Amino acid sequence: ESSLYAPIKLKVEQVMRGETNPPGGHSRDLWAKRVVNDLLKTSPSPYVRRGFLAVMLWLVSIWVPSWIVDYGFLQSTGLGKLKTIIQAG
C-alpha cells in the first residue's frame, strides 16, 4: 500500500472502531443516536460532545496546555509512531 498512513493502519482502524476504549465505555449505537438527536434539534449547538469521556476531554482541553493534549492524542492514535517514521526518513 502506498499510503503515508500504511505503517499505522491497524492502530488507526482500532481507534476508529473504538477497540482501544476501556470495556463498557459506550456503545456506538447509543452514541450515534445521541449525536443525531443533538443535530436534529431546532437550534443545535455548534459543539456536540458525546461519547466516552467527551466532557472530561473537553475540560482537559480547557485546563491542560494544548501541547500535552496533542501529545496524548498522538500517542493514543498511532500518529506519534508515524511522526517518528517520517522523521527517520
mmCIF file of C-alpha atoms in Angstrom:
data_model
loop_
_atom_site.group_PDB
_atom_site.id
_atom_site.type_symbol
_atom_site.label_atom_id
_atom_site.label_comp_id
_atom_site.label_asym_id
_atom_site.label_seq_id
_atom_site.Cartn_x
_atom_site.Cartn_y
_atom_site.Cartn_z
ATOM 1 C CA GLU A 1 0.000 0.000 0.000
ATOM 2 C CA SER A 2 1.392 3.428 -0.921
ATOM 3 C CA SER A 3 -0.479 5.494 1.687
ATOM 4 C CA LEU A 4 1.554 7.615 4.074
ATOM 5 C CA TYR A 5 -0.586 6.138 6.858
ATOM 6 C CA ALA A 6 0.045 2.479 5.924
ATOM 7 C CA PRO A 7 2.514 1.887 8.809
ATOM 8 C CA ILE A 8 -0.165 2.770 11.395
ATOM 9 C CA LYS A 9 -3.222 1.486 9.529
ATOM 10 C CA LEU A 10 -4.106 -1.222 12.055
ATOM 11 C CA LYS A 11 -3.814 1.139 15.048
ATOM 12 C CA VAL A 12 -5.909 3.843 13.353
ATOM 13 C CA GLU A 13 -8.597 1.315 12.443
ATOM 14 C CA GLN A 14 -8.674 0.035 16.035
ATOM 15 C CA VAL A 15 -9.146 3.587 17.346
ATOM 16 C CA MET A 16 -11.853 4.316 14.775
ATOM 17 C CA ARG A 17 -13.760 1.159 15.754
ATOM 18 C CA GLY A 18 -13.478 2.057 19.449
ATOM 19 C CA GLU A 19 -11.436 -1.047 20.224
ATOM 20 C CA THR A 20 -8.925 0.941 22.279
ATOM 21 C CA ASN A 21 -11.628 2.276 24.637
ATOM 22 C CA PRO A 22 -11.946 0.645 28.049
ATOM 23 C CA PRO A 23 -14.687 -2.005 28.194
ATOM 24 C CA GLY A 24 -18.115 -0.577 28.909
ATOM 25 C CA GLY A 25 -17.137 2.948 27.819
ATOM 26 C CA HIS A 26 -20.084 3.409 25.484
ATOM 27 C CA SER A 27 -21.947 1.725 22.689
ATOM 28 C CA ARG A 28 -21.647 3.023 19.155
ATOM 29 C CA ASP A 29 -25.404 2.764 18.673
ATOM 30 C CA LEU A 30 -26.164 4.888 21.724
ATOM 31 C CA TRP A 31 -23.501 7.419 20.706
ATOM 32 C CA ALA A 32 -24.915 7.694 17.182
ATOM 33 C CA LYS A 33 -28.475 8.072 18.451
ATOM 34 C CA ARG A 34 -27.491 10.881 20.826
ATOM 35 C CA VAL A 35 -25.437 12.710 18.193
ATOM 36 C CA VAL A 36 -28.280 12.531 15.667
ATOM 37 C CA ASN A 37 -30.743 13.796 18.280
ATOM 38 C CA ASP A 38 -28.397 16.695 19.099
ATOM 39 C CA LEU A 39 -28.004 17.638 15.445
ATOM 40 C CA LEU A 40 -31.713 17.421 14.614
ATOM 41 C CA LYS A 41 -32.683 19.972 17.267
ATOM 42 C CA THR A 42 -34.264 23.197 16.012
ATOM 43 C CA SER A 43 -31.180 25.154 17.127
ATOM 44 C CA PRO A 44 -28.351 22.656 17.518
ATOM 45 C CA SER A 45 -25.258 23.614 19.468
ATOM 46 C CA PRO A 46 -22.171 24.340 17.364
ATOM 47 C CA TYR A 47 -20.396 21.769 19.561
ATOM 48 C CA VAL A 48 -21.528 18.195 20.058
ATOM 49 C CA ARG A 49 -19.860 16.415 22.945
ATOM 50 C CA ARG A 50 -20.935 12.818 23.098
ATOM 51 C CA GLY A 51 -19.257 9.529 23.764
ATOM 52 C CA PHE A 52 -16.930 8.037 26.281
ATOM 53 C CA LEU A 53 -15.127 10.723 28.303
ATOM 54 C CA ALA A 54 -16.240 13.535 25.948
ATOM 55 C CA VAL A 55 -16.985 16.010 28.735
ATOM 56 C CA MET A 56 -13.799 15.113 30.598
ATOM 57 C CA LEU A 57 -11.726 15.627 27.438
ATOM 58 C CA TRP A 58 -13.423 18.994 26.915
ATOM 59 C CA LEU A 59 -12.489 20.027 30.466
ATOM 60 C CA VAL A 60 -8.941 18.772 29.958
ATOM 61 C CA SER A 61 -8.693 20.887 26.803
ATOM 62 C CA ILE A 62 -9.590 23.951 28.883
ATOM 63 C CA TRP A 63 -7.276 23.333 31.856
ATOM 64 C CA VAL A 64 -4.320 21.438 30.382
ATOM 65 C CA PRO A 65 -1.820 23.050 27.981
ATOM 66 C CA SER A 66 -2.619 22.137 24.388
ATOM 67 C CA TRP A 67 0.793 20.576 23.748
ATOM 68 C CA ILE A 68 0.092 17.972 26.447
ATOM 69 C CA VAL A 69 -3.322 17.187 24.948
ATOM 70 C CA ASP A 70 -1.730 16.952 21.485
ATOM 71 C CA TYR A 71 0.985 14.623 22.774
ATOM 72 C CA GLY A 72 -1.595 12.308 24.341
ATOM 73 C CA PHE A 73 -3.602 12.281 21.115
ATOM 74 C CA LEU A 74 -0.515 11.488 19.027
ATOM 75 C CA GLN A 75 0.443 8.588 21.282
ATOM 76 C CA SER A 76 -3.037 7.092 21.590
ATOM 77 C CA THR A 77 -3.794 7.131 17.858
ATOM 78 C CA GLY A 78 -0.500 5.890 16.454
ATOM 79 C CA LEU A 79 0.291 9.248 14.849
ATOM 80 C CA GLY A 80 3.307 9.633 17.161
ATOM 81 C CA LYS A 81 4.777 6.464 15.656
ATOM 82 C CA LEU A 82 4.064 7.791 12.159
ATOM 83 C CA LYS A 83 5.820 11.056 13.010
ATOM 84 C CA THR A 84 8.896 9.115 14.130
ATOM 85 C CA ILE A 85 8.881 7.032 10.936
ATOM 86 C CA ILE A 86 8.612 10.133 8.734
ATOM 87 C CA GLN A 87 11.344 11.997 10.610
ATOM 88 C CA ALA A 88 13.663 8.985 10.274
ATOM 89 C CA GLY A 89 13.219 9.282 6.517
#
